[in-house]
Short mmCIF file of C-alpha atoms and ligand atoms in Angstrom, two decimals:
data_model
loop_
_atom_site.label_atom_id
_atom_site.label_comp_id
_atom_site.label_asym_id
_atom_site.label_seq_id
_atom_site.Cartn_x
_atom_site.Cartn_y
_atom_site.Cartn_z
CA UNK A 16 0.00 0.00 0.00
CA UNK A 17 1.79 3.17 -0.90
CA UNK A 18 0.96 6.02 1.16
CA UNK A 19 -0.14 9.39 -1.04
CA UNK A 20 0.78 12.84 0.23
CA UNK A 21 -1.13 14.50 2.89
CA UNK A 22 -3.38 16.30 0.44
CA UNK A 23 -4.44 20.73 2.05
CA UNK A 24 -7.85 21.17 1.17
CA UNK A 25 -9.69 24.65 1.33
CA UNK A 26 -13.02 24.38 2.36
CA UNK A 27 -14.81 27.62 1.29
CA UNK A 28 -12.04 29.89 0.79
CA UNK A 29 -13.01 33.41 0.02
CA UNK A 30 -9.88 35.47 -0.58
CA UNK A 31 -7.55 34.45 -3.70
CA UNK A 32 -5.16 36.10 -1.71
CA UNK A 33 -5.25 33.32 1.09
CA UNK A 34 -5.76 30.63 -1.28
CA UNK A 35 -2.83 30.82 -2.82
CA UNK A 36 -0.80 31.23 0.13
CA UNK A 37 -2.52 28.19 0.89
CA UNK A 38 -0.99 27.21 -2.27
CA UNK A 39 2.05 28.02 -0.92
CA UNK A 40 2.02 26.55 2.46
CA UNK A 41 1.40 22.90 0.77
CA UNK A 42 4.27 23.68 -1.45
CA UNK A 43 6.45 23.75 1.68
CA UNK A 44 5.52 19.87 2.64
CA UNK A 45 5.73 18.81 -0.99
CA UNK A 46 1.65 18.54 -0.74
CA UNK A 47 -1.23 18.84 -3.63
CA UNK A 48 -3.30 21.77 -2.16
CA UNK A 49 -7.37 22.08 -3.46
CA UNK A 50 -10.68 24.03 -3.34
CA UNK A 51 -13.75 23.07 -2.67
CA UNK A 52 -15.73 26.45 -4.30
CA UNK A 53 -18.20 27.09 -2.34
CA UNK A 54 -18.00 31.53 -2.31
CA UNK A 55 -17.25 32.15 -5.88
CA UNK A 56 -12.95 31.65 -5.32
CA UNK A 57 -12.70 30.13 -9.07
CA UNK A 58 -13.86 33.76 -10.15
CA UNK A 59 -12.55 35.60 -7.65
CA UNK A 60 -8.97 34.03 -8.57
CA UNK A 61 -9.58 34.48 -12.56
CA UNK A 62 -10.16 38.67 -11.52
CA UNK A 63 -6.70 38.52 -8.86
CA UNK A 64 -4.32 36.41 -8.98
CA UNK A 65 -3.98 36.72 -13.05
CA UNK A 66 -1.04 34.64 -14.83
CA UNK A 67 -1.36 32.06 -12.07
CA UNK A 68 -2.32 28.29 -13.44
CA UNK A 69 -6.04 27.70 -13.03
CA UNK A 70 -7.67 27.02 -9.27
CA UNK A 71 -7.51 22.64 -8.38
CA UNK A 72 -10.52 22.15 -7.65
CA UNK A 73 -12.18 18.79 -5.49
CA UNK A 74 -15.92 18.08 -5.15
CA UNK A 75 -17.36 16.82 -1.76
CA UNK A 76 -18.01 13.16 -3.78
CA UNK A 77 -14.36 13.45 -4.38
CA UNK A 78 -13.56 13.96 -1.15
CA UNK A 79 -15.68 10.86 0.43
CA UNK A 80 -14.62 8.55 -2.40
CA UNK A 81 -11.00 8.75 -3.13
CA UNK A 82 -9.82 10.37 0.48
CA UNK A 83 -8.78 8.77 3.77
CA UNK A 84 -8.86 9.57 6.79
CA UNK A 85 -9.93 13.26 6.43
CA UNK A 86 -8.94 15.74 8.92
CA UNK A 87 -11.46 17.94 9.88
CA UNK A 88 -9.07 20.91 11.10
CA UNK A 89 -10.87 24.09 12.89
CA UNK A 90 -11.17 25.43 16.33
CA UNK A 91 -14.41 22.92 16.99
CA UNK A 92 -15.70 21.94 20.43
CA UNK A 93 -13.62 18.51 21.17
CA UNK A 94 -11.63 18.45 18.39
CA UNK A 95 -8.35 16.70 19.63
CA UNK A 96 -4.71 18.85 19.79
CA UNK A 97 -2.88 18.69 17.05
CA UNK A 98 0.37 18.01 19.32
CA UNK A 99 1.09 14.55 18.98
CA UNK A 100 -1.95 13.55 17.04
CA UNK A 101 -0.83 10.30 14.61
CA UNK A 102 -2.60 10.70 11.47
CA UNK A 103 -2.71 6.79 11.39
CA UNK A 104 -3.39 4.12 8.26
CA UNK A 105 -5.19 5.63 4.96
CA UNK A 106 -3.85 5.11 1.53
CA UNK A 107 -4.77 9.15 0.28
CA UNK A 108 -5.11 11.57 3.62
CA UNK A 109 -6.54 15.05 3.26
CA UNK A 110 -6.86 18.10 5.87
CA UNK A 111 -9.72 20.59 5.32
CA UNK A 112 -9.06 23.86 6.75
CA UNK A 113 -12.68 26.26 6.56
CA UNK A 114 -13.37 29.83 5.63
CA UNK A 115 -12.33 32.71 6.93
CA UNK A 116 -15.32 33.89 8.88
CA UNK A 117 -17.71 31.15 9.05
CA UNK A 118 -15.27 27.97 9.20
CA UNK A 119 -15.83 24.61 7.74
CA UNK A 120 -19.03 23.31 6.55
CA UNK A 121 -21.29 21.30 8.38
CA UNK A 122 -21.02 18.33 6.13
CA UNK A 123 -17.34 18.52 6.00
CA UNK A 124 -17.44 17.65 9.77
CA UNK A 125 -20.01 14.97 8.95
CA UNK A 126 -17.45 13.26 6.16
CA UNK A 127 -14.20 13.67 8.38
CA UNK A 128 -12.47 10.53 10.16
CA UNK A 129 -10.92 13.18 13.14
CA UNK A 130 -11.89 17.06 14.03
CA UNK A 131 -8.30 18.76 15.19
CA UNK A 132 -7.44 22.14 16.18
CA UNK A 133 -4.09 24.04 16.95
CA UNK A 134 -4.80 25.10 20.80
CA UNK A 135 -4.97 28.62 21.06
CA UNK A 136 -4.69 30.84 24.14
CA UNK A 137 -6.62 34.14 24.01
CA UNK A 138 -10.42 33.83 24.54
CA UNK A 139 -10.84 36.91 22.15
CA UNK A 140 -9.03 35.99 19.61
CA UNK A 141 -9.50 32.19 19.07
CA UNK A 142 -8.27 31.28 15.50
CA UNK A 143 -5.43 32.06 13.42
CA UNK A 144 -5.35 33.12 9.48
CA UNK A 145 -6.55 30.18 7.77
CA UNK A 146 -3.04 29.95 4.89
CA UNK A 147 -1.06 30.31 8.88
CA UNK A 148 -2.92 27.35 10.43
CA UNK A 149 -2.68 25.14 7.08
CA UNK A 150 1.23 25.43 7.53
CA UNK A 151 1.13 24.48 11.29
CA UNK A 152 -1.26 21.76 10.50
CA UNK A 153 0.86 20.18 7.85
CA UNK A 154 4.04 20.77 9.96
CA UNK A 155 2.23 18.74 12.55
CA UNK A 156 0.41 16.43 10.62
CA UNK A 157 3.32 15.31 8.28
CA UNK A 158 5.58 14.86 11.45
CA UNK A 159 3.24 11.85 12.85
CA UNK A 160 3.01 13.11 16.05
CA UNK A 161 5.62 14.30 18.58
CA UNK A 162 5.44 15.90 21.69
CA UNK A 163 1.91 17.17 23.27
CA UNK A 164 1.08 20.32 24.84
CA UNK A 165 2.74 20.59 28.08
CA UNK A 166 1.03 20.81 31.26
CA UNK A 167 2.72 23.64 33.74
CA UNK A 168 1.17 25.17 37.01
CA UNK A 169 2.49 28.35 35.63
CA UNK A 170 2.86 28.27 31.67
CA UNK A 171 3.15 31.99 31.81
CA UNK A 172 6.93 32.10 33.30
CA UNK A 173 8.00 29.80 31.27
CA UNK A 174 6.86 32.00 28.05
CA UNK A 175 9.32 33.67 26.28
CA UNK A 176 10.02 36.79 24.68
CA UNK A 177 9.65 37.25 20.94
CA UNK A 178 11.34 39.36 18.70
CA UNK A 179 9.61 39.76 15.03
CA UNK A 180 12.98 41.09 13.14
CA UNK A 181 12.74 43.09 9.03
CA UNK A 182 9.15 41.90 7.79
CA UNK A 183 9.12 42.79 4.30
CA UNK A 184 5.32 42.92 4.56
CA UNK A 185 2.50 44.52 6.20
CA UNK A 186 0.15 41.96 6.01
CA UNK A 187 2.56 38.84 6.41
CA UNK A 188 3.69 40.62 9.89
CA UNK A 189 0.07 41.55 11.00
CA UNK A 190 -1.10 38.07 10.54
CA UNK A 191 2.16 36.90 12.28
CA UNK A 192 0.89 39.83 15.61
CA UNK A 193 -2.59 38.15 15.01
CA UNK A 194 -0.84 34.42 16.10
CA UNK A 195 1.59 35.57 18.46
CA UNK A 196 -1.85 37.29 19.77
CA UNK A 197 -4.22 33.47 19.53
CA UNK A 198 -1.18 32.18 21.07
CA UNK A 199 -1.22 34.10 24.33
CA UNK A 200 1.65 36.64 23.12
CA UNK A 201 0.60 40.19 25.65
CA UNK A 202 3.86 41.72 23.77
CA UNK A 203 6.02 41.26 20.85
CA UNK A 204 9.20 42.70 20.00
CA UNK A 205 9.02 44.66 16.28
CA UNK A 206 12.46 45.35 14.50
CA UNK A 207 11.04 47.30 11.86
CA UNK A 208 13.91 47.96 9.85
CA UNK A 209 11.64 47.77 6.60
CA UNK A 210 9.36 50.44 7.99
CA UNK A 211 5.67 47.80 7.27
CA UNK A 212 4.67 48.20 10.71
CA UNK A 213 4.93 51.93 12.45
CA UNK A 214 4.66 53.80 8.78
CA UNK A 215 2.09 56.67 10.12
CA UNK A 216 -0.63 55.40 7.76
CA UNK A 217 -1.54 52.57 9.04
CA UNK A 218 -0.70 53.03 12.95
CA UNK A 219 -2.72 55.68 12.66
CA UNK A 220 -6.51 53.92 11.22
CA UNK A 221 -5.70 51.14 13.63
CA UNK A 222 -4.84 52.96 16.75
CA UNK A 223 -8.35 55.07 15.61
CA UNK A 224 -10.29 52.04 15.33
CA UNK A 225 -8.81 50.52 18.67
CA UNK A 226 -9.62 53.21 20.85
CA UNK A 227 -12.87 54.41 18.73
CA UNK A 228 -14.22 50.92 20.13
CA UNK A 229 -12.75 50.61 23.24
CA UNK A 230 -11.31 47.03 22.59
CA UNK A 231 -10.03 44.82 25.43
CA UNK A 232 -7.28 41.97 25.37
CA UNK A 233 -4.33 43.70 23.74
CA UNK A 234 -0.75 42.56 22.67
CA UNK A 235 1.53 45.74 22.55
CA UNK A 236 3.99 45.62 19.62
CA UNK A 237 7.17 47.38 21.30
CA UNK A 238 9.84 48.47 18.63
CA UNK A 239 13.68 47.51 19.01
CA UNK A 240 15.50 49.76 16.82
CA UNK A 241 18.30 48.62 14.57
CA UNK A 242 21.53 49.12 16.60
CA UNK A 243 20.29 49.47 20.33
CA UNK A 244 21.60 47.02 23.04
CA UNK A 245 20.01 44.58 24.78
CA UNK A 246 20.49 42.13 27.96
CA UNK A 247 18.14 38.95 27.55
CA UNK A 248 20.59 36.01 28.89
CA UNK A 249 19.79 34.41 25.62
CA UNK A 250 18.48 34.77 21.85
CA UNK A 251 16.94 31.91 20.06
CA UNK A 252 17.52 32.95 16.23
CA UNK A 253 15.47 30.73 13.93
CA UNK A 254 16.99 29.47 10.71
CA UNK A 255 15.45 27.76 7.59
CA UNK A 256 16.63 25.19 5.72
CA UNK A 257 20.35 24.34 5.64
CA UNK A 258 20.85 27.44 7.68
CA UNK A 259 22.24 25.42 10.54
CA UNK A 260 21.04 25.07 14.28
CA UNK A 261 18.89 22.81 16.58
CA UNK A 262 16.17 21.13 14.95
CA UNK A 263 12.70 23.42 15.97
CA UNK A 264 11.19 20.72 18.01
CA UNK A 265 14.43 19.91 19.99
CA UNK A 266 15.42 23.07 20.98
CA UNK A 267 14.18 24.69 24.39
CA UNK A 268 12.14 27.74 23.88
CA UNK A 269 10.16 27.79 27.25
CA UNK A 270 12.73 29.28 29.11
CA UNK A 271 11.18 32.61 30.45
CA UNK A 272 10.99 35.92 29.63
CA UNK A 273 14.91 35.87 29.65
CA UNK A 274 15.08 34.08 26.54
CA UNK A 275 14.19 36.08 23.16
CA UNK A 276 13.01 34.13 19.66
CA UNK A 277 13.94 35.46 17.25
CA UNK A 278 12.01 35.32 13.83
CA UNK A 279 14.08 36.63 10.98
CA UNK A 280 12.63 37.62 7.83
CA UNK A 281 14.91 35.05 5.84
CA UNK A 282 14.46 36.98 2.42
CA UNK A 283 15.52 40.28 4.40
CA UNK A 284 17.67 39.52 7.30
CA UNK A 285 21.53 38.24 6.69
CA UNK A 286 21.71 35.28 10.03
CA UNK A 287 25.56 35.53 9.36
CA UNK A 288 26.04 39.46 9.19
CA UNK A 289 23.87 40.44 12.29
CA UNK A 290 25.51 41.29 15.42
CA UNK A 291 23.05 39.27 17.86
CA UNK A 292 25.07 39.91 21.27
CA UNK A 293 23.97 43.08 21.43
CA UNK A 294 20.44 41.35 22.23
CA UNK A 295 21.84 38.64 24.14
CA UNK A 296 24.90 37.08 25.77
CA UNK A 297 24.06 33.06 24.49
CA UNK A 298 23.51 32.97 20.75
CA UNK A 299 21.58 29.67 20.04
CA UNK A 300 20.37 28.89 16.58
CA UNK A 301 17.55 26.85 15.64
CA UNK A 302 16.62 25.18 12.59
CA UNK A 303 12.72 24.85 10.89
CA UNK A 304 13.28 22.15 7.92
CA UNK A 305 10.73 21.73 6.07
CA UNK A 306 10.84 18.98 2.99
CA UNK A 307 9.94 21.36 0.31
CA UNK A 308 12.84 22.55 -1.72
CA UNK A 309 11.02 25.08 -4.20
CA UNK A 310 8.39 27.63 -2.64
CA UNK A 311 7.37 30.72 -2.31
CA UNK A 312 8.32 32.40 1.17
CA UNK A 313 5.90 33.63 3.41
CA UNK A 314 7.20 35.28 6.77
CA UNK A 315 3.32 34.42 8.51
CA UNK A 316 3.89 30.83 7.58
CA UNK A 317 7.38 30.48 8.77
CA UNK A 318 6.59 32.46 12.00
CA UNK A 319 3.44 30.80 12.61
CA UNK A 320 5.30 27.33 12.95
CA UNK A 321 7.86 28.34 15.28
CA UNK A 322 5.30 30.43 17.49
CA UNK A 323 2.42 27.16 17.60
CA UNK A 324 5.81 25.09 18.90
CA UNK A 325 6.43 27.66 21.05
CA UNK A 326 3.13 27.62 22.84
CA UNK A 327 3.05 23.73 23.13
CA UNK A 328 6.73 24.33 25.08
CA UNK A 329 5.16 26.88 27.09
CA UNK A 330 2.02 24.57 27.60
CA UNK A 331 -1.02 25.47 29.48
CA UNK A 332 -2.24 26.03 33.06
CA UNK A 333 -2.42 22.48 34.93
CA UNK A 334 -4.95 23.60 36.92
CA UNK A 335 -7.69 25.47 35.03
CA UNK A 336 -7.31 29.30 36.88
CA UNK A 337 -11.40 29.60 37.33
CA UNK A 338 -11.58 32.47 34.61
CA UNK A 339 -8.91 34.83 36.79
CA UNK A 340 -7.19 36.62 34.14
CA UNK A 341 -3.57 36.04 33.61
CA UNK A 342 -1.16 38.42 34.02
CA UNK A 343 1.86 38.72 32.15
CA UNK A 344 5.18 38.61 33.61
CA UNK A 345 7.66 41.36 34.35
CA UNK A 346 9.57 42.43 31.71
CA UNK A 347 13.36 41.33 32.16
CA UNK A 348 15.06 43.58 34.06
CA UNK A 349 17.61 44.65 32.48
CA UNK A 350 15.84 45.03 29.17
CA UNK A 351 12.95 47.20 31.07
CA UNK A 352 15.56 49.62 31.77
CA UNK A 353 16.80 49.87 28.01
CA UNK A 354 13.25 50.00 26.78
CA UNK A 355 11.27 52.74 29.20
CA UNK A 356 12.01 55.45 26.82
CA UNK A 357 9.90 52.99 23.77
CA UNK A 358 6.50 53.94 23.30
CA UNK A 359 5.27 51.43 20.93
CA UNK A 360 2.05 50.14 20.41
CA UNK A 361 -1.32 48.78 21.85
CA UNK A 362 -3.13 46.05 18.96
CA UNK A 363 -5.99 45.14 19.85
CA UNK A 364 -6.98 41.53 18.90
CA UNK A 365 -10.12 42.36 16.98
CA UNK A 366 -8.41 44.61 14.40
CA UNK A 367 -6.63 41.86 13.64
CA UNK A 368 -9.51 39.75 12.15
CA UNK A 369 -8.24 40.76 8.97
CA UNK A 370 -4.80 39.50 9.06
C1 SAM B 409 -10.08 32.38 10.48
S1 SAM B 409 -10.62 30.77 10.85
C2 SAM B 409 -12.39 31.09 11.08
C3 SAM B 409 -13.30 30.03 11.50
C4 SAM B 409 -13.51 29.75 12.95
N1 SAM B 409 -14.20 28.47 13.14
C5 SAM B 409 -14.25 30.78 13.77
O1 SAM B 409 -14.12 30.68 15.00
O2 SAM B 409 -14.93 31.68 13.28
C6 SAM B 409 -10.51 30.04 9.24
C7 SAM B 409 -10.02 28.62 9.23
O3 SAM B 409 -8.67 28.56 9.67
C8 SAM B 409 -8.43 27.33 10.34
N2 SAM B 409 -8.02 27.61 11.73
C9 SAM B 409 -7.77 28.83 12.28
N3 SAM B 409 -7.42 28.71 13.57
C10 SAM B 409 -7.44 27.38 13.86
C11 SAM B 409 -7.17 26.61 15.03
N4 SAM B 409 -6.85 27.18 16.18
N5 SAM B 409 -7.27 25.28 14.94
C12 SAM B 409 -7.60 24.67 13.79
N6 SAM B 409 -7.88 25.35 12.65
C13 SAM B 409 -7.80 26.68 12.67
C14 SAM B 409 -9.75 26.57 10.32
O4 SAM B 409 -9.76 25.65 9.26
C15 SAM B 409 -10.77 27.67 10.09
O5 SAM B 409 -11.94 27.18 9.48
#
């Protein structure tokens, strides 16, 4: 019995946009990637994304007949984690991710062997961009298993800090604020060195619409200039590739708020020619590998995998807290003190919806 591909299907995909970054995503695990049409995407993608090779397309009938197991994949009540699920026996598997407001359909959940979802943290913000999960759920899914989501009395300490470094893109870097956000992120680092996040423009209509509605549950972006020291005890700097390092799922990234990851833009940032001890003493690199050799990059997918292993690391609370909310931890010391004079920037999680 030879085993197919895991096969990404999108279930009701509305933006071209996210389709074919869906497109892309499966390119990264060497997967086929299809539609099921159900909001008009065929057209929508003939008007956008012109020059590209028609939409795949696969029909429900399709789906039952030639598919199996099929992985339900959405934030659904019971559906298991997606840390260390085993995808088990099937000759042709298939994961359905859902559309962008409304999920996946009801008879896609009726079809599906297993219902799986990416644990998220925030209770306002409860799912990621749908191209973003479809990479974390075929990093997972292709991996058969590995470790679960840990289990801490206090995940919170053991989160740590994360540094977002030359985005090339506004929306690639909002939709990475919206995970870091789902994933229980209060604060992010932003080297901006590519100006896509505090050009006046846009800072300006969000911080309007934030404050307009009086939005709760924020994540402050807090910049880190080019050039300006730092004193975490140690810098996680993720790699792709052959670009050297501890494999992603070996390395320790739950160390506290003394630790920084570090989430290069790899099509912008130079690993080699960046002087990292100025953020850290300990220089550690680790390594995402992914089996595809020819795709297009996309910093929200990239990003997106290193922050869902992140939060399985960190884990959740052992004991549920009774709806208390959590506070985040102090800053690191030293770095408060190098930071006060930042202003930054409070997102809230709902203007993110459309990242
Ligand atoms: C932006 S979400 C919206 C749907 C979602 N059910 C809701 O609460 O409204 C679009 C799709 O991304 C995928 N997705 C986003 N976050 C996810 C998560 N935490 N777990 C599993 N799938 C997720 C699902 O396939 C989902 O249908």
């Amino acid at each position: 019995m030879t085993q197919t591909p895991l096969t990404l299907v999108g279930d009701g995909i509305e933006n071209p946009l996210n389709a074919r970054t869906m497109l892309h995503a499966a390119a990264m695990f060497n997967s086929p990637c299809r539609f099921r049409d159900r909001c008009n995407l065929a057209a929508a993608w003939t008007e956008t994304v012109s020059g590209h090779s028609p939409l795949p397309l696969v029909f429900r009938d399709e789906l039952v007949n030639h598919y199996s197991p099929i992985v339900a994949f959405d934030n659904l009540d019971g559906a298991e984690s997606v840390y260390g699920f085993r995808l088990g026996s099937g000759t042709a598997p298939a994961v359905v991710l859902g559309n962008e407001r409304r999920g996946l359909a009801d008879d896609i959940e009726r079809i599906a062997h297993h219902r799986v979802q990416i644990p998220m943290v925030s209770r306002k913000l409860n799912c990621l961009n749908v191209a973003a999960a479809a990479a974390v759920a075929l990093y997972y899914l292709s991996r058969g298993g590995g470790g679960k989501l840990a289990s801490r009395s206090q995940p919170n300490k053991r989160r740590p800090e994360l540094l977002l470094m030359g985005a090339t893109d506004h929306v690639e870097l909002g939709s990475t604020v919206r995970s870091a956000g789902a994933f229980g992120w209060g604060r992010t680092f932003i080297d901006d060195r590519r100006g896509v996040w505090f050009g006046r423009d846009r800072r300006t209509v969000a911080e309007g619409r934030a404050a307009a509605r009086q939005r709760r549950n924020p994540i402050r972006i807090v910049p880190m200039p080019q050039g300006r020291k730092y004193a975490f005890s140690e810098a996680c700097v993720v790699t792709l590739g052959s670009g050297g390092g501890v494999p992603l799922h070996q390395a320790d990234l739950a160390r506290g708020a003394s630790q920084v990851v570090v989430v290069p833009d790899h099509t912008a940032i130079d690993i080699d020619r960046e002087d990292w001890n100025r953020i850290a003493r300990e220089v550690r690199l680790v390594r995402l590998s992914v089996p595809g050799k020819d795709f297009s990059y996309h910093y929200r997918l990239i990003a997106t995998i290193v922050l869902a292993e992140v939060a399985r690391q960190v884990g959740r609370q052992a004991r549920p807290d009774r709806g208390r909310a959590v506070r985040h931890g102090p800053l690191y010391d030293h770095s408060l003190k190098l930071l006060s004079d930042d202003q930054g920037e409070t997102v809230f999680m709902e203007d993110l919806d459309s990242y």
